[in-house]
Amino acid sequence: MSNLIFLIPIALFLGALGLAAFLWTMKSGQYDDLEGAAWRILDEGDDKPKPD
Amino acid sequence: MSCCAAGTESAAELEALKSEAPSAEEMWLSSRPLSDGMRQVDLIVPGVHCGACIALLERELPKTAGVDHARVNLSTRRVSVVFGDTSSTKTAGDHAEAVLTALGEKLKALGYPAHLPGGGEEGVDPAFRELLKALAVAGFASMNVMLLSVSVWSGADDATRDLFHWISALIAAPALAYSGRIFFRSAWDALSHGHANMDVPISLGVILAYAMSLYETITHGEHAYFDASVTLLFFLLAGRTLDHMMREKARSAVRNLVRLSPRGAMVIRDDGSREYLALDEIEPGMRLAIAPGDRIPVDGRVVSGRSDMDFAVVNGESAPLLVEAGSLTPAGTLNLTGSLVLEATKSARNSFLAEMVSMMEAAESGRAGYRRIADRASSIYAPAVHLLALGTFIGWMLVSGDWRMAMMTAVAVLIITCPCALGLAVPVVQVVAAGRLFENGIMVKDGSAMERLAQTDHVVFDKTGTLTRGRPQLINSASVSPDHLAMAARIARASRHPLSQALAVHDLAGDAVPDFDITETPGDGVEAISPEGDVYRLGRAVFALDGHDQGIDGAADGSQVVLSKNGVFMDVFLFSDQLRRGAVQAVARLSALGIDAEILSGDREAPVKALASELGMKNYVAGVRPRGKVDRVKALAAAGGKPLMVGDGLNDAPALSAAHVSMAPASAADVGRMAADFVFLHDSLEAVPLAISVSRKAGSLIRQNFALAVLYNCVAVPVAVMGYATPLIAALAMSSSSVIVVLNSLRLRRKTAVENFARSASDQRAPVGVSDAGLGASA
């Protein structure tokens, strides 16, 4: 029983953390272009032309 | 990246010729200021497909002087370009114009035709964000409450159980208040207007369950339904979010395809000065300068100039008409060859385009009477659930006299009969079906369109642009001399006339710019003087052969072009409109599905009859005006049919709205696409039978889901009414019914891998065998 005093708040805190993280990602527009994000991950991303 | 190499196909090339980048003035009008002197303009670029397109545009566009950065959104096919230059503040406007002109040229050079988004829609959808947030909160709460409930079910008792119940109550309260809002609001709206919808039992169930559970907790009772009420909310929100997502995705996609009527026009003032005005500011009586390639912004009368004009939006015909001083030009028609000065006769609000829109709105209201399957189900389901719960309460009151126990059982009934399986049944299927259609290049505007398409029993096709490509193609290229063809094609490049463009595709020399001195005479043809002094003429026989048509002109109806050198006949090129790809197969498959098809065209009798016999269709009507099409569609509906109208073009738009359900190709006029329920992006007409079979399959899955939900209730309700439903059983039963419904819906997805394979293997040919198999599975 005494363990629960810690465990329940910790569980709730971690859950709330996840919820807050989700709300933040949504607010910062990370779900606006899911298709594009899937392609961007394949991009080298150094934004420089190749040195050939 | 072959997928991005725009211009490899002749079709894409022609398309690129037609749709130039918007002018700098138009972009300036639609751009919006950011902080510190920068401005942002959003452009729709339908050509972006893949990662390479993103990388290319984001790398190349900022190389234009003045452009700061560009960001591509692949989902909505948009590019946001931030431009501006803080150093040259004194001529900010002029500078921006130069930047935008360069930007437009850059996009064209990269092979990505761009246009501006339609007005009135901007940014992210707030309703969707609200739903997602509500879903996230409900998900968080339901997970944690469930965790605590599992402990209670596995034997926590006395003080521990009370503690857990109290914590659950504390988590559930804000979650219900926040996430439940969406249902409470809608339920309240319905109640205050004196009718009930599906949200009423949901709200009632959730609130009663919470209130009863709280009472139980306070009185140290054994059973609390906090978990059930929050999980119920979570499932329902999931269904609602899916529903919203599907509609919004397709809607924005259709919106993005809309190629705009111009945002303004160059107005010539009385003192001869020119000024670019936005569409709303153009008044009747103003004189407008229209360049070749421009669309007419408002209805007008030609004051001076001579040109060929594409009246396809009015009559559906692709063959251009000659306009001269005094001719009337409805808004939306396309000026092809000559510069014109128009006098505006109507303002934008009263123009031909606006009239067509109001005609469509009138037709649209007729279709509003359609009720979605979910609505029909809920109108039966909601009162039944309430009666059942009330009956349970009264029954237990009579039997036991214990109001607490009776109330608990009634709440259990409300929860266990929870419409969450029903709430998921429709949206999940429709999202999956819409996804499958989307992969085959078909966009769906909303779920009810799919339900309506599944019912269709009669298809009405427009001719030009729907059954045919709406673009003339050279048909005698094998019999003309290759040298003559090459010469004609090179000259034709200078002209925007559709026949010229069909010829220009055959210019194999490519970029070599002809050093001819070229002049175009609207209505007649093109004259080109070579460096050696030879005069080549390409156009009507009378024009090319100096007045002697040698009997050529009468032979065919205008779909031919004569090439002459110094007035001497060289060759004649014949054109005809070709069948859209897959048209024959589509008609055959429709009749296999048991659907009648007919042609309804504004064209003359002879070509329509020829087309009908080529496709093996018995029924056709020729020479129909836009209103006639509406009347025909209405007559079909009045006879008890559910007509599907397939058409492009503005002249089809009212009929598209009036029909039970409608489809348009992506090449259709803007208004046509807006009016249609479905838009197919691939060239092939086989999209029509495919969409019908997927919709039918979706319809049968929805009915199966309802059957599953009813079956589930038949088992669960007696248990709840008898009072045996503990929270554990209620939660298990509720979740499992939802999971079963979702799994059943996903069966629609199974064929997709095969479908993709079939498409890539045969170059986008609509998969013939697949949807037949799909139909077989549904039977």
PDB file of N, CA, C and O in Angstrom, chain B residues 370-404:
ATOM      1  N   TYR B 370     -30.801  13.837 -48.488  1.00  0.00           N
ATOM      2  CA  TYR B 370     -30.269  12.494 -48.287  1.00  0.00           C
ATOM      3  C   TYR B 370     -29.833  12.303 -46.841  1.00  0.00           C
ATOM      4  O   TYR B 370     -29.176  13.150 -46.261  1.00  0.00           O
ATOM      5  N   ARG B 371     -30.208  11.176 -46.282  1.00  0.00           N
ATOM      6  CA  ARG B 371     -29.799  10.915 -44.897  1.00  0.00           C
ATOM      7  C   ARG B 371     -28.761   9.810 -44.862  1.00  0.00           C
ATOM      8  O   ARG B 371     -28.910   8.791 -45.506  1.00  0.00           O
ATOM      9  N   ARG B 372     -27.716  10.055 -44.098  1.00  0.00           N
ATOM     10  CA  ARG B 372     -26.640   9.078 -44.030  1.00  0.00           C
ATOM     11  C   ARG B 372     -27.078   7.860 -43.239  1.00  0.00           C
ATOM     12  O   ARG B 372     -27.960   7.944 -42.386  1.00  0.00           O
ATOM     13  N   ILE B 373     -26.442   6.738 -43.560  1.00  0.00           N
ATOM     14  CA  ILE B 373     -26.798   5.481 -42.908  1.00  0.00           C
ATOM     15  C   ILE B 373     -26.704   5.626 -41.390  1.00  0.00           C
ATOM     16  O   ILE B 373     -27.590   5.206 -40.651  1.00  0.00           O
ATOM     17  N   ALA B 374     -25.634   6.280 -40.943  1.00  0.00           N
ATOM     18  CA  ALA B 374     -25.427   6.422 -39.503  1.00  0.00           C
ATOM     19  C   ALA B 374     -26.570   7.206 -38.863  1.00  0.00           C
ATOM     20  O   ALA B 374     -27.030   6.865 -37.776  1.00  0.00           O
ATOM     21  N   ASP B 375     -27.047   8.254 -39.568  1.00  0.00           N
ATOM     22  CA  ASP B 375     -28.145   9.049 -39.028  1.00  0.00           C
ATOM     23  C   ASP B 375     -29.408   8.215 -38.902  1.00  0.00           C
ATOM     24  O   ASP B 375     -30.127   8.273 -37.906  1.00  0.00           O
ATOM     25  N   ARG B 376     -29.658   7.434 -39.980  1.00  0.00           N
ATOM     26  CA  ARG B 376     -30.859   6.604 -39.956  1.00  0.00           C
ATOM     27  C   ARG B 376     -30.788   5.594 -38.825  1.00  0.00           C
ATOM     28  O   ARG B 376     -31.754   5.369 -38.100  1.00  0.00           O
ATOM     29  N   ALA B 377     -29.597   4.995 -38.665  1.00  0.00           N
ATOM     30  CA  ALA B 377     -29.438   3.997 -37.603  1.00  0.00           C
ATOM     31  C   ALA B 377     -29.628   4.639 -36.237  1.00  0.00           C
ATOM     32  O   ALA B 377     -30.325   4.098 -35.375  1.00  0.00           O
ATOM     33  N   SER B 378     -29.031   5.814 -36.054  1.00  0.00           N
ATOM     34  CA  SER B 378     -29.082   6.415 -34.727  1.00  0.00           C
ATOM     35  C   SER B 378     -30.495   6.880 -34.391  1.00  0.00           C
ATOM     36  O   SER B 378     -30.877   6.908 -33.230  1.00  0.00           O
ATOM     37  N   SER B 379     -31.277   7.224 -35.410  1.00  0.00           N
ATOM     38  CA  SER B 379     -32.636   7.682 -35.108  1.00  0.00           C
ATOM     39  C   SER B 379     -33.478   6.534 -34.553  1.00  0.00           C
ATOM     40  O   SER B 379     -34.425   6.755 -33.814  1.00  0.00           O
ATOM     41  N   ILE B 380     -33.114   5.300 -34.922  1.00  0.00           N
ATOM     42  CA  ILE B 380     -33.806   4.148 -34.341  1.00  0.00           C
ATOM     43  C   ILE B 380     -33.154   3.767 -33.020  1.00  0.00           C
ATOM     44  O   ILE B 380     -33.809   3.458 -32.039  1.00  0.00           O
ATOM     45  N   TYR B 381     -31.816   3.826 -33.037  1.00  0.00           N
ATOM     46  CA  TYR B 381     -31.040   3.277 -31.934  1.00  0.00           C
ATOM     47  C   TYR B 381     -31.191   4.102 -30.652  1.00  0.00           C
ATOM     48  O   TYR B 381     -31.436   3.549 -29.576  1.00  0.00           O
ATOM     49  N   ALA B 382     -31.073   5.433 -30.799  1.00  0.00           N
ATOM     50  CA  ALA B 382     -31.065   6.283 -29.617  1.00  0.00           C
ATOM     51  C   ALA B 382     -32.337   6.135 -28.771  1.00  0.00           C
ATOM     52  O   ALA B 382     -32.243   5.880 -27.564  1.00  0.00           O
ATOM     53  N   PRO B 383     -33.516   6.268 -29.363  1.00  0.00           N
ATOM     54  CA  PRO B 383     -34.718   6.105 -28.527  1.00  0.00           C
ATOM     55  C   PRO B 383     -34.841   4.695 -27.945  1.00  0.00           C
ATOM     56  O   PRO B 383     -35.261   4.533 -26.783  1.00  0.00           O
ATOM     57  N   ALA B 384     -34.417   3.682 -28.722  1.00  0.00           N
ATOM     58  CA  ALA B 384     -34.513   2.301 -28.237  1.00  0.00           C
ATOM     59  C   ALA B 384     -33.683   2.116 -26.974  1.00  0.00           C
ATOM     60  O   ALA B 384     -34.138   1.519 -25.988  1.00  0.00           O
ATOM     61  N   VAL B 385     -32.466   2.680 -26.996  1.00  0.00           N
ATOM     62  CA  VAL B 385     -31.582   2.553 -25.839  1.00  0.00           C
ATOM     63  C   VAL B 385     -32.192   3.229 -24.620  1.00  0.00           C
ATOM     64  O   VAL B 385     -32.180   2.694 -23.506  1.00  0.00           O
ATOM     65  N   HIS B 386     -32.745   4.418 -24.844  1.00  0.00           N
ATOM     66  CA  HIS B 386     -33.340   5.145 -23.727  1.00  0.00           C
ATOM     67  C   HIS B 386     -34.514   4.400 -23.110  1.00  0.00           C
ATOM     68  O   HIS B 386     -34.647   4.303 -21.904  1.00  0.00           O
ATOM     69  N   LEU B 387     -35.343   3.853 -24.009  1.00  0.00           N
ATOM     70  CA  LEU B 387     -36.501   3.106 -23.528  1.00  0.00           C
ATOM     71  C   LEU B 387     -36.060   1.886 -22.729  1.00  0.00           C
ATOM     72  O   LEU B 387     -36.599   1.590 -21.661  1.00  0.00           O
ATOM     73  N   LEU B 388     -35.040   1.221 -23.251  1.00  0.00           N
ATOM     74  CA  LEU B 388     -34.524   0.013 -22.603  1.00  0.00           C
ATOM     75  C   LEU B 388     -34.019   0.338 -21.198  1.00  0.00           C
ATOM     76  O   LEU B 388     -34.332  -0.351 -20.219  1.00  0.00           O
ATOM     77  N   ALA B 389     -33.229   1.425 -21.112  1.00  0.00           N
ATOM     78  CA  ALA B 389     -32.664   1.805 -19.819  1.00  0.00           C
ATOM     79  C   ALA B 389     -33.776   2.207 -18.850  1.00  0.00           C
ATOM     80  O   ALA B 389     -33.775   1.808 -17.674  1.00  0.00           O
ATOM     81  N   LEU B 390     -34.724   2.965 -19.376  1.00  0.00           N
ATOM     82  CA  LEU B 390     -35.843   3.392 -18.536  1.00  0.00           C
ATOM     83  C   LEU B 390     -36.635   2.180 -18.061  1.00  0.00           C
ATOM     84  O   LEU B 390     -36.992   2.053 -16.877  1.00  0.00           O
ATOM     85  N   GLY B 391     -36.867   1.244 -19.003  1.00  0.00           N
ATOM     86  CA  GLY B 391     -37.590   0.012 -18.666  1.00  0.00           C
ATOM     87  C   GLY B 391     -36.871  -0.770 -17.586  1.00  0.00           C
ATOM     88  O   GLY B 391     -37.485  -1.274 -16.643  1.00  0.00           O
ATOM     89  N   THR B 392     -35.546  -0.855 -17.728  1.00  0.00           N
ATOM     90  CA  THR B 392     -34.751  -1.576 -16.742  1.00  0.00           C
ATOM     91  C   THR B 392     -34.907  -0.945 -15.357  1.00  0.00           C
ATOM     92  O   THR B 392     -35.097  -1.621 -14.350  1.00  0.00           O
ATOM     93  N   PHE B 393     -34.825   0.401 -15.335  1.00  0.00           N
ATOM     94  CA  PHE B 393     -34.935   1.119 -14.075  1.00  0.00           C
ATOM     95  C   PHE B 393     -36.289   0.849 -13.423  1.00  0.00           C
ATOM     96  O   PHE B 393     -36.373   0.459 -12.248  1.00  0.00           O
ATOM     97  N   ILE B 394     -37.341   1.010 -14.215  1.00  0.00           N
ATOM     98  CA  ILE B 394     -38.692   0.814 -13.667  1.00  0.00           C
ATOM     99  C   ILE B 394     -38.882  -0.631 -13.214  1.00  0.00           C
ATOM    100  O   ILE B 394     -39.393  -0.901 -12.126  1.00  0.00           O
ATOM    101  N   GLY B 395     -38.396  -1.544 -14.054  1.00  0.00           N
ATOM    102  CA  GLY B 395     -38.525  -2.962 -13.735  1.00  0.00           C
ATOM    103  C   GLY B 395     -37.875  -3.315 -12.408  1.00  0.00           C
ATOM    104  O   GLY B 395     -38.486  -3.929 -11.539  1.00  0.00           O
ATOM    105  N   TRP B 396     -36.645  -2.879 -12.234  1.00  0.00           N
ATOM    106  CA  TRP B 396     -35.938  -3.206 -10.993  1.00  0.00           C
ATOM    107  C   TRP B 396     -36.525  -2.483  -9.794  1.00  0.00           C
ATOM    108  O   TRP B 396     -36.519  -3.011  -8.680  1.00  0.00           O
ATOM    109  N   MET B 397     -37.056  -1.275 -10.019  1.00  0.00           N
ATOM    110  CA  MET B 397     -37.739  -0.565  -8.935  1.00  0.00           C
ATOM    111  C   MET B 397     -38.934  -1.379  -8.454  1.00  0.00           C
ATOM    112  O   MET B 397     -39.171  -1.519  -7.252  1.00  0.00           O
ATOM    113  N   LEU B 398     -39.693  -1.924  -9.427  1.00  0.00           N
ATOM    114  CA  LEU B 398     -40.873  -2.713  -9.076  1.00  0.00           C
ATOM    115  C   LEU B 398     -40.463  -3.997  -8.372  1.00  0.00           C
ATOM    116  O   LEU B 398     -41.072  -4.407  -7.386  1.00  0.00           O
ATOM    117  N   VAL B 399     -39.411  -4.629  -8.866  1.00  0.00           N
ATOM    118  CA  VAL B 399     -39.010  -5.927  -8.313  1.00  0.00           C
ATOM    119  C   VAL B 399     -38.373  -5.781  -6.942  1.00  0.00           C
ATOM    120  O   VAL B 399     -38.764  -6.436  -5.977  1.00  0.00           O
ATOM    121  N   SER B 400     -37.381  -4.867  -6.851  1.00  0.00           N
ATOM    122  CA  SER B 400     -36.607  -4.815  -5.619  1.00  0.00           C
ATOM    123  C   SER B 400     -36.928  -3.607  -4.752  1.00  0.00           C
ATOM    124  O   SER B 400     -36.696  -3.619  -3.554  1.00  0.00           O
ATOM    125  N   GLY B 401     -37.388  -2.523  -5.380  1.00  0.00           N
ATOM    126  CA  GLY B 401     -37.679  -1.311  -4.622  1.00  0.00           C
ATOM    127  C   GLY B 401     -36.427  -0.563  -4.213  1.00  0.00           C
ATOM    128  O   GLY B 401     -36.497   0.452  -3.537  1.00  0.00           O
ATOM    129  N   ASP B 402     -35.251  -1.030  -4.673  1.00  0.00           N
ATOM    130  CA  ASP B 402     -33.999  -0.384  -4.296  1.00  0.00           C
ATOM    131  C   ASP B 402     -33.603   0.564  -5.430  1.00  0.00           C
ATOM    132  O   ASP B 402     -33.132   0.141  -6.470  1.00  0.00           O
ATOM    133  N   TRP B 403     -33.788   1.875  -5.224  1.00  0.00           N
ATOM    134  CA  TRP B 403     -33.575   2.801  -6.334  1.00  0.00           C
ATOM    135  C   TRP B 403     -32.122   2.841  -6.742  1.00  0.00           C
ATOM    136  O   TRP B 403     -31.800   3.034  -7.914  1.00  0.00           O
ATOM    137  N   ARG B 404     -31.214   2.633  -5.806  1.00  0.00           N
ATOM    138  CA  ARG B 404     -29.783   2.696  -6.115  1.00  0.00           C
ATOM    139  C   ARG B 404     -29.416   1.562  -7.051  1.00  0.00           C
ATOM    140  O   ARG B 404     -28.745   1.739  -8.063  1.00  0.00           O
TER     141      ARG B 404
END
